[in-house]
């Protein structure tokens, strides 16, 4: 019986390129996922799971420019006719990682909007219609703070950290 010959593994040029490309992809994903855990008011990654908050910028003919949320984890306030909380007041506990997922859903005017919380170095870009941005911060101090849109002074709400 003929012994089956084992073919030695040969590294060809194409394989080398494919492995290098794969390594680059893995490194890039790793870089961005570690970076995403660095809060806006910190320099080191925070690996504890964040509390997620979803905030939309919108416009209604009656209310003007507003922030609204439809997933009120820890958010309270007056609801509009479609059940969303307008310019919600957030209550957060001190010491945790908070992640704000902010999206511009201003279908009416297509204006740009942003989200800022000065005390925690949270500043999104000016987002165009249907753009979104996620910013994390650590609630490292207690107090009442304001979040706001720098383009529309009427867009503002409170964050209470206790
Ligand atoms: Cu705005």
Short mmCIF file of N, CA and C and ligand atoms in Angstrom, two decimals:
data_model
loop_
_atom_site.label_atom_id
_atom_site.label_comp_id
_atom_site.label_asym_id
_atom_site.label_seq_id
_atom_site.Cartn_x
_atom_site.Cartn_y
_atom_site.Cartn_z
N UNK A 1 0.84 -1.20 0.00
CA UNK A 1 0.00 0.00 0.00
C UNK A 1 0.88 1.25 0.00
N UNK A 2 0.46 2.14 -0.83
CA UNK A 2 1.27 3.36 -0.97
C UNK A 2 0.92 4.35 0.15
N UNK A 3 1.91 4.80 0.79
CA UNK A 3 1.70 5.76 1.87
C UNK A 3 1.32 7.12 1.25
N UNK A 4 0.28 7.69 1.83
CA UNK A 4 -0.14 8.99 1.30
C UNK A 4 0.89 10.05 1.70
N UNK A 5 1.34 10.76 0.75
CA UNK A 5 2.38 11.75 1.03
C UNK A 5 1.75 13.03 1.57
N UNK A 6 2.28 13.46 2.63
CA UNK A 6 1.79 14.71 3.21
C UNK A 6 2.43 15.88 2.46
N UNK A 7 1.57 16.75 2.01
CA UNK A 7 2.14 17.89 1.28
C UNK A 7 2.57 18.96 2.27
N UNK A 8 3.78 19.42 2.18
CA UNK A 8 4.21 20.47 3.10
C UNK A 8 3.42 21.76 2.84
N UNK A 9 3.15 22.47 3.93
CA UNK A 9 2.42 23.73 3.77
C UNK A 9 3.32 24.76 3.14
N UNK A 10 2.83 25.30 2.07
CA UNK A 10 3.67 26.29 1.38
C UNK A 10 3.04 27.67 1.48
N UNK A 11 3.83 28.57 1.96
CA UNK A 11 3.37 29.96 2.04
C UNK A 11 3.62 30.63 0.69
N UNK A 12 2.56 30.87 -0.02
CA UNK A 12 2.73 31.56 -1.31
C UNK A 12 2.59 33.06 -1.08
N UNK A 13 2.89 33.81 -2.07
CA UNK A 13 2.80 35.26 -1.96
C UNK A 13 1.35 35.69 -1.73
N UNK A 14 0.44 35.04 -2.46
CA UNK A 14 -0.98 35.40 -2.31
C UNK A 14 -1.49 35.10 -0.91
N UNK A 15 -1.07 33.97 -0.37
CA UNK A 15 -1.49 33.62 1.00
C UNK A 15 -0.95 34.64 1.99
N UNK A 16 0.30 35.02 1.80
CA UNK A 16 0.92 36.00 2.70
C UNK A 16 0.14 37.30 2.68
N UNK A 17 -0.25 37.72 1.49
CA UNK A 17 -1.02 38.97 1.36
C UNK A 17 -2.38 38.81 2.06
N UNK A 18 -3.01 37.66 1.87
CA UNK A 18 -4.32 37.43 2.49
C UNK A 18 -4.22 37.45 4.01
N UNK A 19 -3.18 36.82 4.56
CA UNK A 19 -3.01 36.81 6.02
C UNK A 19 -2.72 38.22 6.53
N UNK A 20 -1.92 38.97 5.81
CA UNK A 20 -1.60 40.34 6.23
C UNK A 20 -2.87 41.19 6.23
N UNK A 21 -3.71 41.00 5.20
CA UNK A 21 -4.96 41.77 5.12
C UNK A 21 -5.87 41.39 6.28
N UNK A 22 -5.96 40.10 6.59
CA UNK A 22 -6.79 39.64 7.68
C UNK A 22 -6.31 40.22 9.02
N UNK A 23 -4.99 40.18 9.21
CA UNK A 23 -4.41 40.72 10.45
C UNK A 23 -4.73 42.21 10.57
N UNK A 24 -4.69 42.94 9.44
CA UNK A 24 -4.98 44.37 9.47
C UNK A 24 -6.43 44.61 9.86
N UNK A 25 -7.33 43.79 9.33
CA UNK A 25 -8.76 43.93 9.65
C UNK A 25 -8.99 43.68 11.14
N UNK A 26 -8.40 42.60 11.65
CA UNK A 26 -8.57 42.26 13.06
C UNK A 26 -8.02 43.38 13.95
N UNK A 27 -6.85 43.90 13.58
CA UNK A 27 -6.23 44.97 14.37
C UNK A 27 -7.11 46.22 14.34
N UNK A 28 -7.69 46.55 13.19
CA UNK A 28 -8.54 47.74 13.06
C UNK A 28 -9.79 47.61 13.92
N UNK A 29 -10.43 46.42 13.84
CA UNK A 29 -11.63 46.20 14.65
C UNK A 29 -11.27 46.30 16.13
N UNK A 30 -10.16 45.71 16.52
CA UNK A 30 -9.72 45.77 17.91
C UNK A 30 -9.47 47.19 18.36
N UNK A 31 -8.82 47.96 17.50
CA UNK A 31 -8.50 49.35 17.81
C UNK A 31 -9.78 50.15 18.06
N UNK A 32 -10.76 50.00 17.15
CA UNK A 32 -11.98 50.79 17.30
C UNK A 32 -12.83 50.31 18.46
N UNK A 33 -12.83 49.01 18.73
CA UNK A 33 -13.67 48.57 19.85
C UNK A 33 -13.05 48.99 21.18
N UNK A 34 -11.74 49.04 21.28
CA UNK A 34 -11.11 49.55 22.51
C UNK A 34 -11.35 51.06 22.61
N UNK A 35 -11.19 51.76 21.50
CA UNK A 35 -11.41 53.21 21.49
C UNK A 35 -12.84 53.57 21.89
N UNK A 36 -13.80 52.74 21.47
CA UNK A 36 -15.20 53.03 21.76
C UNK A 36 -15.49 52.92 23.26
N UNK A 37 -14.61 52.27 24.01
CA UNK A 37 -14.84 52.15 25.44
C UNK A 37 -14.16 53.27 26.23
N UNK A 38 -13.47 54.18 25.53
CA UNK A 38 -12.86 55.32 26.21
C UNK A 38 -13.91 56.43 26.33
N UNK A 39 -14.27 56.79 27.57
CA UNK A 39 -15.30 57.82 27.71
C UNK A 39 -14.79 59.20 27.29
N UNK A 40 -15.73 60.09 26.95
CA UNK A 40 -15.37 61.43 26.49
C UNK A 40 -14.64 62.20 27.59
N UNK A 41 -14.90 61.88 28.86
CA UNK A 41 -14.23 62.58 29.95
C UNK A 41 -13.18 61.71 30.61
N UNK A 42 -12.52 60.89 29.83
CA UNK A 42 -11.46 60.04 30.36
C UNK A 42 -10.45 59.72 29.29
N UNK A 43 -9.39 59.03 29.67
CA UNK A 43 -8.37 58.67 28.69
C UNK A 43 -8.18 57.16 28.59
N UNK A 44 -8.66 56.44 29.60
CA UNK A 44 -8.47 54.99 29.60
C UNK A 44 -9.80 54.29 29.30
N UNK A 45 -9.72 53.13 28.67
CA UNK A 45 -10.96 52.39 28.39
C UNK A 45 -11.67 52.00 29.68
N UNK A 46 -13.00 52.05 29.66
CA UNK A 46 -13.82 51.58 30.77
C UNK A 46 -14.54 50.33 30.28
N UNK A 47 -14.28 49.22 30.92
CA UNK A 47 -14.78 47.96 30.38
C UNK A 47 -16.08 47.50 31.03
N UNK A 48 -16.59 48.27 32.01
CA UNK A 48 -17.88 47.89 32.58
C UNK A 48 -18.97 48.20 31.56
N UNK A 49 -20.06 47.43 31.57
CA UNK A 49 -21.10 47.65 30.57
C UNK A 49 -21.78 49.00 30.78
N UNK A 50 -22.02 49.76 29.72
CA UNK A 50 -22.64 51.07 29.87
C UNK A 50 -24.15 50.97 30.02
N UNK A 51 -24.74 52.05 30.54
CA UNK A 51 -26.18 52.22 30.46
C UNK A 51 -26.45 52.98 29.17
N UNK A 52 -27.33 52.49 28.36
CA UNK A 52 -27.57 53.07 27.04
C UNK A 52 -28.77 53.99 27.06
N UNK A 53 -28.61 55.15 26.43
CA UNK A 53 -29.69 56.12 26.30
C UNK A 53 -29.84 56.49 24.84
N UNK A 54 -31.06 56.54 24.38
CA UNK A 54 -31.33 56.82 22.96
C UNK A 54 -32.08 58.14 22.86
N UNK A 55 -31.45 59.10 22.22
CA UNK A 55 -32.01 60.44 22.14
C UNK A 55 -32.08 60.86 20.68
N UNK A 56 -33.23 61.43 20.31
CA UNK A 56 -33.40 61.88 18.92
C UNK A 56 -33.58 63.39 18.91
N UNK A 57 -33.09 64.01 17.85
CA UNK A 57 -33.38 65.42 17.62
C UNK A 57 -34.49 65.47 16.57
N UNK A 58 -35.50 66.27 16.84
CA UNK A 58 -36.59 66.33 15.89
C UNK A 58 -37.20 67.73 15.89
N UNK A 59 -38.23 67.92 15.09
CA UNK A 59 -38.92 69.20 14.99
C UNK A 59 -40.39 68.93 14.77
N UNK A 60 -41.23 69.64 15.52
CA UNK A 60 -42.66 69.55 15.25
C UNK A 60 -43.18 70.97 15.06
N UNK A 61 -44.27 71.11 14.31
CA UNK A 61 -44.79 72.45 14.03
C UNK A 61 -45.26 73.12 15.32
N UNK A 62 -45.76 72.35 16.28
CA UNK A 62 -46.23 72.91 17.55
C UNK A 62 -45.09 73.18 18.52
N UNK A 63 -44.17 72.24 18.63
CA UNK A 63 -43.16 72.33 19.68
C UNK A 63 -41.84 72.94 19.24
N UNK A 64 -41.62 73.09 17.94
CA UNK A 64 -40.34 73.59 17.46
C UNK A 64 -39.29 72.49 17.52
N UNK A 65 -38.04 72.90 17.74
CA UNK A 65 -36.94 71.93 17.80
C UNK A 65 -36.91 71.27 19.18
N UNK A 66 -36.79 69.96 19.19
CA UNK A 66 -36.87 69.21 20.44
C UNK A 66 -35.93 68.01 20.44
N UNK A 67 -35.56 67.63 21.65
CA UNK A 67 -35.01 66.28 21.83
C UNK A 67 -36.19 65.40 22.26
N UNK A 68 -36.23 64.19 21.77
CA UNK A 68 -37.23 63.24 22.26
C UNK A 68 -36.56 61.89 22.49
N UNK A 69 -37.19 61.12 23.38
CA UNK A 69 -36.74 59.74 23.54
C UNK A 69 -37.96 58.83 23.60
N UNK A 70 -37.81 57.68 23.00
CA UNK A 70 -38.89 56.70 23.04
C UNK A 70 -38.51 55.50 23.88
N UNK A 71 -37.27 55.51 24.40
CA UNK A 71 -36.85 54.39 25.26
C UNK A 71 -36.36 54.96 26.57
N UNK A 72 -37.31 55.23 27.48
CA UNK A 72 -36.99 56.08 28.63
C UNK A 72 -36.30 55.37 29.78
N UNK A 73 -35.20 54.68 29.56
CA UNK A 73 -34.48 54.11 30.68
C UNK A 73 -33.92 55.21 31.56
N UNK A 74 -34.57 55.47 32.67
CA UNK A 74 -34.11 56.53 33.56
C UNK A 74 -34.47 57.93 33.11
N UNK A 75 -35.30 58.05 32.08
CA UNK A 75 -35.68 59.39 31.59
C UNK A 75 -37.13 59.67 31.94
N UNK A 76 -37.38 60.92 32.37
CA UNK A 76 -38.75 61.31 32.71
C UNK A 76 -39.06 62.64 32.04
N UNK A 77 -40.36 62.91 31.90
CA UNK A 77 -40.74 64.19 31.34
C UNK A 77 -42.10 64.13 30.70
N UNK A 78 -42.44 65.21 30.01
CA UNK A 78 -43.75 65.31 29.37
C UNK A 78 -43.73 64.55 28.05
N UNK A 79 -44.77 63.78 27.84
CA UNK A 79 -44.85 63.02 26.59
C UNK A 79 -45.64 63.79 25.55
N UNK A 80 -45.20 63.68 24.31
CA UNK A 80 -45.96 64.30 23.22
C UNK A 80 -47.06 63.34 22.75
N UNK A 81 -47.83 63.75 21.74
CA UNK A 81 -48.99 62.95 21.32
C UNK A 81 -48.57 61.57 20.81
N UNK A 82 -47.34 61.42 20.35
CA UNK A 82 -46.93 60.09 19.88
C UNK A 82 -46.25 59.28 20.99
N UNK A 83 -46.31 59.78 22.23
CA UNK A 83 -45.83 58.99 23.36
C UNK A 83 -44.35 59.15 23.68
N UNK A 84 -43.64 59.98 22.92
CA UNK A 84 -42.22 60.19 23.18
C UNK A 84 -42.06 61.27 24.25
N UNK A 85 -41.04 61.10 25.09
CA UNK A 85 -40.76 62.10 26.12
C UNK A 85 -39.96 63.24 25.50
N UNK A 86 -40.44 64.47 25.73
CA UNK A 86 -39.82 65.66 25.14
C UNK A 86 -38.78 66.23 26.09
N UNK A 87 -37.61 66.56 25.56
CA UNK A 87 -36.50 67.08 26.36
C UNK A 87 -36.41 66.38 27.72
N UNK A 88 -36.19 65.07 27.69
CA UNK A 88 -36.29 64.26 28.92
C UNK A 88 -35.29 64.67 30.00
N UNK A 89 -35.70 64.47 31.24
CA UNK A 89 -34.81 64.63 32.39
C UNK A 89 -34.26 63.24 32.73
N UNK A 90 -32.94 63.14 32.71
CA UNK A 90 -32.31 61.86 33.02
C UNK A 90 -31.85 61.84 34.46
N UNK A 91 -32.10 60.73 35.13
CA UNK A 91 -31.52 60.52 36.44
C UNK A 91 -30.52 59.38 36.33
N UNK A 92 -29.28 59.66 36.70
CA UNK A 92 -28.23 58.65 36.58
C UNK A 92 -27.53 58.51 37.92
N UNK A 93 -26.99 57.33 38.15
CA UNK A 93 -26.25 57.18 39.40
C UNK A 93 -24.78 57.50 39.17
N UNK A 94 -24.17 58.01 40.23
CA UNK A 94 -22.79 58.44 40.13
C UNK A 94 -21.86 57.23 39.99
N UNK A 95 -20.88 57.38 39.13
CA UNK A 95 -19.84 56.37 39.03
C UNK A 95 -19.99 55.39 37.88
N UNK A 96 -21.06 55.50 37.11
CA UNK A 96 -21.26 54.54 36.03
C UNK A 96 -20.87 55.09 34.67
N UNK A 97 -20.81 54.18 33.71
CA UNK A 97 -20.54 54.55 32.32
C UNK A 97 -21.88 54.71 31.60
N UNK A 98 -22.07 55.87 31.01
CA UNK A 98 -23.32 56.18 30.31
C UNK A 98 -23.02 56.36 28.83
N UNK A 99 -23.84 55.78 27.99
CA UNK A 99 -23.63 55.92 26.55
C UNK A 99 -24.85 56.56 25.93
N UNK A 100 -24.63 57.71 25.31
CA UNK A 100 -25.71 58.41 24.63
C UNK A 100 -25.65 58.06 23.14
N UNK A 101 -26.75 57.51 22.65
CA UNK A 101 -26.87 57.24 21.21
C UNK A 101 -27.77 58.35 20.65
N UNK A 102 -27.19 59.20 19.86
CA UNK A 102 -27.91 60.40 19.42
C UNK A 102 -28.11 60.34 17.91
N UNK A 103 -29.35 60.59 17.49
CA UNK A 103 -29.64 60.55 16.05
C UNK A 103 -30.48 61.75 15.66
N UNK A 104 -30.17 62.31 14.53
CA UNK A 104 -30.93 63.43 13.98
C UNK A 104 -32.07 62.87 13.15
N UNK A 105 -33.30 63.02 13.69
CA UNK A 105 -34.48 62.57 12.93
C UNK A 105 -35.37 63.76 12.61
N UNK A 106 -34.74 64.87 12.30
CA UNK A 106 -35.48 66.10 12.01
C UNK A 106 -35.96 66.08 10.56
N UNK A 107 -37.03 65.35 10.36
CA UNK A 107 -37.58 65.18 9.02
C UNK A 107 -38.16 66.50 8.50
N UNK A 108 -38.72 67.30 9.44
CA UNK A 108 -39.39 68.55 9.06
C UNK A 108 -38.44 69.55 8.39
N UNK A 109 -37.33 69.83 9.04
CA UNK A 109 -36.49 70.93 8.57
C UNK A 109 -35.14 70.46 8.02
N UNK A 110 -34.76 69.22 8.31
CA UNK A 110 -33.44 68.70 7.91
C UNK A 110 -32.30 69.57 8.42
N UNK A 111 -32.54 70.27 9.54
CA UNK A 111 -31.48 71.08 10.14
C UNK A 111 -30.43 70.17 10.78
N UNK A 112 -29.24 70.70 10.95
CA UNK A 112 -28.20 69.99 11.70
C UNK A 112 -28.49 70.13 13.19
N UNK A 113 -28.10 69.13 13.97
CA UNK A 113 -28.25 69.16 15.42
C UNK A 113 -27.01 68.55 16.07
N UNK A 114 -26.80 68.93 17.32
CA UNK A 114 -25.71 68.31 18.06
C UNK A 114 -26.14 68.07 19.50
N UNK A 115 -25.30 67.41 20.25
CA UNK A 115 -25.59 67.11 21.66
C UNK A 115 -24.35 67.42 22.47
N UNK A 116 -24.52 68.22 23.52
CA UNK A 116 -23.39 68.64 24.36
C UNK A 116 -23.74 68.50 25.83
N UNK A 117 -22.79 68.02 26.60
CA UNK A 117 -22.87 68.08 28.06
C UNK A 117 -21.49 68.55 28.49
N UNK A 118 -21.37 69.85 28.73
CA UNK A 118 -20.05 70.46 28.91
C UNK A 118 -19.23 69.80 30.01
N UNK A 119 -19.88 69.55 31.17
CA UNK A 119 -19.15 69.07 32.35
C UNK A 119 -18.54 67.69 32.14
N UNK A 120 -19.00 66.97 31.11
CA UNK A 120 -18.48 65.62 30.88
C UNK A 120 -17.80 65.50 29.51
N UNK A 121 -17.49 66.67 28.94
CA UNK A 121 -16.77 66.72 27.67
C UNK A 121 -17.50 66.00 26.54
N UNK A 122 -18.82 65.98 26.63
CA UNK A 122 -19.62 65.33 25.58
C UNK A 122 -19.98 66.38 24.54
N UNK A 123 -19.48 66.18 23.33
CA UNK A 123 -19.77 67.10 22.22
C UNK A 123 -19.83 66.27 20.94
N UNK A 124 -21.01 66.14 20.38
CA UNK A 124 -21.09 65.42 19.10
C UNK A 124 -20.76 66.38 17.96
N UNK A 125 -20.57 65.85 16.79
CA UNK A 125 -20.47 66.68 15.59
C UNK A 125 -21.84 67.29 15.33
N UNK A 126 -21.89 68.25 14.40
CA UNK A 126 -23.18 68.71 13.90
C UNK A 126 -23.68 67.62 12.95
N UNK A 127 -24.75 66.96 13.37
CA UNK A 127 -25.22 65.81 12.58
C UNK A 127 -26.28 66.25 11.59
N UNK A 128 -26.14 65.82 10.36
CA UNK A 128 -27.16 66.07 9.35
C UNK A 128 -28.32 65.11 9.51
N UNK A 129 -29.33 65.27 8.69
CA UNK A 129 -30.52 64.44 8.79
C UNK A 129 -30.17 62.96 8.70
N UNK A 130 -30.62 62.22 9.68
CA UNK A 130 -30.44 60.78 9.81
C UNK A 130 -29.00 60.34 10.10
N UNK A 131 -28.14 61.29 10.45
CA UNK A 131 -26.81 60.89 10.94
C UNK A 131 -26.93 60.60 12.43
N UNK A 132 -26.04 59.78 12.93
CA UNK A 132 -26.06 59.47 14.36
C UNK A 132 -24.65 59.42 14.90
N UNK A 133 -24.55 59.58 16.21
CA UNK A 133 -23.25 59.48 16.86
C UNK A 133 -23.46 58.97 18.27
N UNK A 134 -22.51 58.19 18.74
CA UNK A 134 -22.58 57.62 20.07
C UNK A 134 -21.43 58.18 20.90
N UNK A 135 -21.74 58.68 22.09
CA UNK A 135 -20.71 59.22 22.98
C UNK A 135 -20.93 58.63 24.37
N UNK A 136 -19.83 58.21 24.99
CA UNK A 136 -19.90 57.67 26.35
C UNK A 136 -19.23 58.62 27.33
N UNK A 137 -19.71 58.62 28.55
CA UNK A 137 -19.04 59.40 29.59
C UNK A 137 -19.25 58.73 30.93
N UNK A 138 -18.38 59.05 31.87
CA UNK A 138 -18.47 58.50 33.22
C UNK A 138 -19.08 59.57 34.11
N UNK A 139 -20.09 59.20 34.88
CA UNK A 139 -20.74 60.13 35.81
C UNK A 139 -19.88 60.25 37.06
N UNK A 140 -18.77 60.99 36.89
CA UNK A 140 -17.78 61.05 37.98
C UNK A 140 -18.05 62.17 38.97
N UNK A 141 -19.16 62.91 38.80
CA UNK A 141 -19.53 63.90 39.81
C UNK A 141 -21.04 63.98 39.93
N UNK A 142 -21.50 64.31 41.13
CA UNK A 142 -22.94 64.43 41.36
C UNK A 142 -23.38 65.86 41.11
N UNK A 143 -24.65 66.04 40.79
CA UNK A 143 -25.19 67.36 40.57
C UNK A 143 -26.22 67.36 39.47
N UNK A 144 -26.65 68.56 39.08
CA UNK A 144 -27.61 68.71 37.98
C UNK A 144 -26.89 69.40 36.85
N UNK A 145 -26.92 68.79 35.71
CA UNK A 145 -26.18 69.29 34.55
C UNK A 145 -27.14 69.43 33.37
N UNK A 146 -26.75 70.25 32.43
CA UNK A 146 -27.62 70.47 31.28
C UNK A 146 -27.02 69.85 30.03
N UNK A 147 -27.88 69.20 29.25
CA UNK A 147 -27.48 68.83 27.90
C UNK A 147 -28.20 69.76 26.93
N UNK A 148 -27.57 70.05 25.83
CA UNK A 148 -28.15 71.05 24.94
C UNK A 148 -27.62 70.90 23.52
N UNK A 149 -28.36 71.52 22.60
CA UNK A 149 -27.93 71.64 21.21
C UNK A 149 -27.44 73.07 21.03
N UNK A 150 -26.22 73.24 20.53
CA UNK A 150 -25.67 74.60 20.42
C UNK A 150 -26.29 75.37 19.27
N UNK A 151 -27.02 74.70 18.40
CA UNK A 151 -27.63 75.38 17.25
C UNK A 151 -29.04 75.89 17.60
N UNK A 152 -29.73 75.16 18.49
CA UNK A 152 -31.11 75.52 18.85
C UNK A 152 -31.21 75.64 20.38
N UNK A 153 -31.17 76.87 20.91
CA UNK A 153 -31.14 77.06 22.37
C UNK A 153 -32.33 76.44 23.09
N UNK A 154 -33.44 76.25 22.36
CA UNK A 154 -34.62 75.66 23.02
C UNK A 154 -34.47 74.15 23.22
N UNK A 155 -33.48 73.56 22.58
CA UNK A 155 -33.24 72.12 22.76
C UNK A 155 -32.32 71.93 23.95
N UNK A 156 -32.91 71.56 25.09
CA UNK A 156 -32.08 71.36 26.29
C UNK A 156 -32.85 70.54 27.31
N UNK A 157 -32.12 69.89 28.15
CA UNK A 157 -32.72 69.10 29.21
C UNK A 157 -31.72 68.89 30.32
N UNK A 158 -32.18 68.22 31.38
CA UNK A 158 -31.33 68.07 32.56
C UNK A 158 -30.90 66.63 32.79
N UNK A 159 -29.69 66.53 33.32
CA UNK A 159 -29.17 65.24 33.77
C UNK A 159 -28.89 65.39 35.25
N UNK A 160 -29.58 64.59 36.03
CA UNK A 160 -29.39 64.63 37.49
C UNK A 160 -28.57 63.41 37.88
N UNK A 161 -27.42 63.68 38.47
CA UNK A 161 -26.55 62.57 38.90
C UNK A 161 -26.52 62.55 40.41
N UNK A 162 -26.89 61.41 40.98
CA UNK A 162 -26.97 61.32 42.44
C UNK A 162 -26.39 60.02 42.95
CU1 LIG B 1 -30.65 71.31 17.30
#
